Short mmCIF file of C-alpha atoms in Angstrom, two decimals:
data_model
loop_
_atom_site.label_atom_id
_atom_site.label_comp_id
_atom_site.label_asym_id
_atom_site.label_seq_id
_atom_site.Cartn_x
_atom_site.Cartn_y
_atom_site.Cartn_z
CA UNK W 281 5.41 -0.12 16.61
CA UNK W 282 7.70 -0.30 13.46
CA UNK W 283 11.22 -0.69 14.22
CA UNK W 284 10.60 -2.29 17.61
CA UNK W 285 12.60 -5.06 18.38
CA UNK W 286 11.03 -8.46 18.60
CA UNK W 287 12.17 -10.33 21.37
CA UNK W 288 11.43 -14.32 20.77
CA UNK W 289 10.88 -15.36 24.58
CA UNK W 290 8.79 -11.91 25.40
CA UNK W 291 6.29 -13.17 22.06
CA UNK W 292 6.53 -16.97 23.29
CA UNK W 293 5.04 -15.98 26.75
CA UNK W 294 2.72 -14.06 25.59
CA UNK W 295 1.11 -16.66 23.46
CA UNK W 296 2.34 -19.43 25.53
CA UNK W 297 4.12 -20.88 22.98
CA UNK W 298 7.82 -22.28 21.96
CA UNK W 299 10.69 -20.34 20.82
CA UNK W 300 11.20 -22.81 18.14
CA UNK W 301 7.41 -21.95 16.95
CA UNK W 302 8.07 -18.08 17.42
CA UNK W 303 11.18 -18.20 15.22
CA UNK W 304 9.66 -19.91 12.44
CA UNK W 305 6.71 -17.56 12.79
CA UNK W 306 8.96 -14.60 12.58
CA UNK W 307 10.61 -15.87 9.34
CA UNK W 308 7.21 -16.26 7.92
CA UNK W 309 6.46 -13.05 8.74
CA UNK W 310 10.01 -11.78 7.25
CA UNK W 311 9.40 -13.32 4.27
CA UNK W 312 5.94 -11.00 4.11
CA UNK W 313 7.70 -8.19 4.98
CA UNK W 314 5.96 -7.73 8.39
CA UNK W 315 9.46 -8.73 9.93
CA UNK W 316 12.82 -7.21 9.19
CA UNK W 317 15.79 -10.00 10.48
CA UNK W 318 19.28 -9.42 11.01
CA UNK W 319 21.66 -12.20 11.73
CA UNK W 320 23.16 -10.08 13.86
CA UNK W 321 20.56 -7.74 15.77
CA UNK W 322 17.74 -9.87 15.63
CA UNK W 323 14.21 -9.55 14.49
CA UNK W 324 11.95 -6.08 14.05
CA UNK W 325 8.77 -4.92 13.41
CA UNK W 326 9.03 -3.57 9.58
CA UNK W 327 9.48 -0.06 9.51
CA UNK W 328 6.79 0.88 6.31
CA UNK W 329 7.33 4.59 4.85
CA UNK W 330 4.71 6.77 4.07
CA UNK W 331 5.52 6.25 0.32
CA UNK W 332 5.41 3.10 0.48
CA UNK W 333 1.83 2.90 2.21
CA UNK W 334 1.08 5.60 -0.88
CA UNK W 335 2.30 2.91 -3.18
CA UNK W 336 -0.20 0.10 -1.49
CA UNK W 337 -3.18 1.67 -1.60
CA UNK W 338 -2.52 3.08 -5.04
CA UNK W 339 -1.81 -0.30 -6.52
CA UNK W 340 -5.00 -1.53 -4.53
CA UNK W 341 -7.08 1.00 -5.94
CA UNK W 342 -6.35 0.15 -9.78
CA UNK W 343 -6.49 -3.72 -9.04
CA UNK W 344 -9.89 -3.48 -6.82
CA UNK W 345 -11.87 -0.75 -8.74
CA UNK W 346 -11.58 -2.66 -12.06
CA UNK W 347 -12.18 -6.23 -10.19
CA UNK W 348 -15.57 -4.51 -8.03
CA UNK W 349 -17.06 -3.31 -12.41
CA UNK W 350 -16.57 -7.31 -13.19
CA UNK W 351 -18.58 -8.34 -10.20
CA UNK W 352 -20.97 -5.72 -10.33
CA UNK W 353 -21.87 -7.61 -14.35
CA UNK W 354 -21.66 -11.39 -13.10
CA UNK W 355 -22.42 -11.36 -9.17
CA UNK W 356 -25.11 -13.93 -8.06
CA UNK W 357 -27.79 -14.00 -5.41
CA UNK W 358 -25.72 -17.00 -3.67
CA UNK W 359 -22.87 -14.77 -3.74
CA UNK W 360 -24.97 -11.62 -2.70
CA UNK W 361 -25.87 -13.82 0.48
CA UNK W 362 -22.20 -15.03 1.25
CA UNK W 363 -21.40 -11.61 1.53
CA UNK W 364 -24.01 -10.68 4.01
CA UNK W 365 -23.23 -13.61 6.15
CA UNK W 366 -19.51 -11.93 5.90
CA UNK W 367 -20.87 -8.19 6.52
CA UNK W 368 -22.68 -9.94 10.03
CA UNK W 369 -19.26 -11.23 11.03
CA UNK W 370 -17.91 -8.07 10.63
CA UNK W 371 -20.21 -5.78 12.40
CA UNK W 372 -20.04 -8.19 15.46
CA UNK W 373 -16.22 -7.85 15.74
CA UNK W 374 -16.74 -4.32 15.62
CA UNK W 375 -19.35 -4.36 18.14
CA UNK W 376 -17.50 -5.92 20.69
CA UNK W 377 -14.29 -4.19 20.14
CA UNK W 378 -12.17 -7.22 18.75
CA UNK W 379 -9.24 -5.61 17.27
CA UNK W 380 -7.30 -8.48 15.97
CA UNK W 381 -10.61 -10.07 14.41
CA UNK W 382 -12.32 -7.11 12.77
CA UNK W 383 -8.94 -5.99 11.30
CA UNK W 384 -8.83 -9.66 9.47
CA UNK W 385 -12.79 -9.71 8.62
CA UNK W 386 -12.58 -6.28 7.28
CA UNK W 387 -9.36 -7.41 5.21
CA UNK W 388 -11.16 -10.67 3.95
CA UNK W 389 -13.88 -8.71 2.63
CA UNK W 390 -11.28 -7.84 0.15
CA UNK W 391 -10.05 -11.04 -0.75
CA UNK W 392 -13.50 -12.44 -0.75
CA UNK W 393 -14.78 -10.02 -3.14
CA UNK W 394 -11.70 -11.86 -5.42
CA UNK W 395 -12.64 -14.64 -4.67
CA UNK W 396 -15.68 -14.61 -6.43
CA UNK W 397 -14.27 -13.78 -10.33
CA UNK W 398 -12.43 -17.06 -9.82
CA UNK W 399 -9.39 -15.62 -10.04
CA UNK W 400 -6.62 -16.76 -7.87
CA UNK W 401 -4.18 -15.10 -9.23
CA UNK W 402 -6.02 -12.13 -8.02
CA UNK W 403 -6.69 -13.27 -5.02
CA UNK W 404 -3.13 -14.04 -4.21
CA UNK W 405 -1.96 -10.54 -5.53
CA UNK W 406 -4.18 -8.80 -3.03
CA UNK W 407 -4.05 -10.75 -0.45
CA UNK W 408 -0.34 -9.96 -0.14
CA UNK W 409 -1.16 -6.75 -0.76
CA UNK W 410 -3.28 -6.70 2.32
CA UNK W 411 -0.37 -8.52 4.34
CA UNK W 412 1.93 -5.68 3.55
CA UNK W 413 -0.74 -2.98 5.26
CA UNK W 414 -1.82 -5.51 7.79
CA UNK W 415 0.71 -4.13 10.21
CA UNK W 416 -0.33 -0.70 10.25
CA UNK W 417 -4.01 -1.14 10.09
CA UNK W 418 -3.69 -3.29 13.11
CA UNK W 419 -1.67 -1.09 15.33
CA UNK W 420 -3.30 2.51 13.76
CA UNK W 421 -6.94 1.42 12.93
CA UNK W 422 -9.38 3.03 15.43
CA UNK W 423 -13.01 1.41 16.48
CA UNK W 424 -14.58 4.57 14.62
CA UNK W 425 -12.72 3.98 11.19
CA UNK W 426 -13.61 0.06 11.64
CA UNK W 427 -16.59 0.91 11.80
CA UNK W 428 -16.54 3.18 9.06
CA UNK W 429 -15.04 0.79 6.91
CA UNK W 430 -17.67 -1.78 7.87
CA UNK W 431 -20.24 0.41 7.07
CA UNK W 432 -18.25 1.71 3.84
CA UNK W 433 -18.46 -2.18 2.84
CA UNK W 434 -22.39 -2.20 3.48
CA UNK W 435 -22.87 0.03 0.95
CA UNK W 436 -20.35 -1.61 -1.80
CA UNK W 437 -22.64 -4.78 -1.46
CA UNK W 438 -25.77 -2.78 -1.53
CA UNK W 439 -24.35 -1.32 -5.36
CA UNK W 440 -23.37 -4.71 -6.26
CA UNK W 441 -27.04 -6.83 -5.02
CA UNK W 442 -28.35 -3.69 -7.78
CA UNK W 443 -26.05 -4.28 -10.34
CA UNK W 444 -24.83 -0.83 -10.21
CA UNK W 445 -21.08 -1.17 -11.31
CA UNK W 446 -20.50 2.48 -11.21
CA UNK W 447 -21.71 3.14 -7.89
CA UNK W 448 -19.61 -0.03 -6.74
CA UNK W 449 -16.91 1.49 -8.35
CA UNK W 450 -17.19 4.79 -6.89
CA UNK W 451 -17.31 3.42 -3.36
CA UNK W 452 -14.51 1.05 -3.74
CA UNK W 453 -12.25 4.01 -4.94
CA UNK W 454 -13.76 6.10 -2.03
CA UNK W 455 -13.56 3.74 0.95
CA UNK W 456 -9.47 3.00 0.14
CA UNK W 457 -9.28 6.43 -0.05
CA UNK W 458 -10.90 6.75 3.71
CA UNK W 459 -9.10 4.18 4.62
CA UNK W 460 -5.49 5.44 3.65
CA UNK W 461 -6.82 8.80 5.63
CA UNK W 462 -6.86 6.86 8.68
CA UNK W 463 -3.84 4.90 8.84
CA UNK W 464 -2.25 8.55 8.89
CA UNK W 465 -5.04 9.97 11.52
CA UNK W 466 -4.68 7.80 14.66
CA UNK W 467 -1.69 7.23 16.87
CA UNK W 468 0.07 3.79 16.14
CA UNK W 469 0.32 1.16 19.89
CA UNK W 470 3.70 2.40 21.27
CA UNK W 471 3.94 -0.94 23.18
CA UNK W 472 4.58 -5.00 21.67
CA UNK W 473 3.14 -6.24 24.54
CA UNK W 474 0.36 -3.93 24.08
CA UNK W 475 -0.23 -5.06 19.88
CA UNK W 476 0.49 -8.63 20.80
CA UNK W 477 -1.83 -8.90 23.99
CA UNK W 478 -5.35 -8.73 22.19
CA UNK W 479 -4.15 -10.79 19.86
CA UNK W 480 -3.11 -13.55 22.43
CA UNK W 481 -6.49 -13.24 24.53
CA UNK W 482 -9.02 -13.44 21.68
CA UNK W 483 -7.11 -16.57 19.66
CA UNK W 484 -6.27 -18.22 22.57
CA UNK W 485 -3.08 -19.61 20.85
CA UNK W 486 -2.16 -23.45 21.04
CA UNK W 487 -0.83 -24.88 18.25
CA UNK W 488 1.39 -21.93 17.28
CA UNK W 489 1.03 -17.66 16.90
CA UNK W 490 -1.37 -18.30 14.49
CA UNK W 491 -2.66 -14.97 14.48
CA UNK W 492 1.60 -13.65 14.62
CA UNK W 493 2.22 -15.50 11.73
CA UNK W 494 0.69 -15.28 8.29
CA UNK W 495 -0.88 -18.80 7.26
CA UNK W 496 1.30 -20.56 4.11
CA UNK W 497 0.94 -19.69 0.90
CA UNK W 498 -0.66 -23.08 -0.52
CA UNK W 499 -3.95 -23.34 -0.61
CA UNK W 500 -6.86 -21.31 1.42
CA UNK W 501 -5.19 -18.24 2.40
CA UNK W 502 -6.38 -15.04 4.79
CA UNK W 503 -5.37 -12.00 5.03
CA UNK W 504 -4.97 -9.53 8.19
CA UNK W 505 -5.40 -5.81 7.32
#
């Protein structure tokens, strides 16, 4: 939970990894502001406020309601379809309960949406965005708000196959409302071990905590709300 401690060897074992790959991981994540490091206590989870959670969503709801109106006007059937294919992905992480991957398919469906003005600008802006409400979605999101969210995002493509930018826009603004709700609604994991586990199990970790650690910021980027 925010403010635990994050011990490097307890993280390396659990994704069978190096210390040297945990501690660059963890400076990754500091410089996202998932991780809070002191040079002389050590690393810990970041402890977000309430305001600034407020803050996030607020910013994400002026940035995505006016980006969903210019899709709504310039979407494309190809573009229609690579959203479905998304929407699929994201109703079988739900369906099988995968924590760690529905929380980053139902963030990409965010920076996907971007994505498709061909603005990377944007993209980048809210994809950080997501990485700074990553944390709590992860460790407060329930399977009945991923689900509503997935279902939430059924209907935003639904507006925007019909062209109907105000609907779009009305659903946007009403599913980050939801979702704000919810961070606040369920308990957060009391445990690491117990927020680091599913993520271990499902990635199956080789190379590095991929799924710790947020990828670099050049090039293809995801997000992991």
């Amino acid at each position: 939970m925010p403010g635990t401690k994050l011990v490097e060897q307890q993280i390396a074992d659990i994704f069978k990894v190096s210390r040297t790959l945990v501690r660059q991981a963890l400076n990754q994540l500091s410089r996202d502001k998932l991780v809070t490091l002191s040079p002389a206590r050590g690393a810990f989870v970041a402890e977000p406020s309430a305001e600034e959670a407020r803050q996030i969503f607020e910013l994400r709801q002026m940035i995505e309601t006016a980006m969903i109106r210019r899709i709504a006007e310039t979407i494309t059937p190809a573009q229609v379809a690579q959203l479905r294919a998304h929407l699929k992905d994201e109703a079988a992480a739900v369906a099988r309960t995968d924590v760690p991957g529905r929380t980053r398919l139902l963030a990409d469906f965010h920076t996907l949406l971007a994505r498709m003005l061909g603005n990377e600008v944007l993209a980048e802006v809210l994809h950080d965005l997501l990485l700074r409400g990553s944390l709590i979605a992860l460790m407060a999101q329930s399977a009945h708000s991923a689900e509503a969210s997935h279902a939430e995002h059924v209907q935003i493509v639904d507006a925007l196959e019909q062209g109907d930018a105000r609907a779009a826009t009305r659903l946007v603004a009403r599913h980050l409302e939801m979702v704000a709700a919810n961070l606040h609604r369920h308990p957060r994991v009391r445990d690491l071990g117990q927020a680091l586990q599913p993520l271990a199990q499902v990635e199956n970790i080789a190379g590095g905590p991929r799924a710790a650690a947020p990828r670099p910021r050049a090039g293809t980027r995801k997000a992991s709300k």
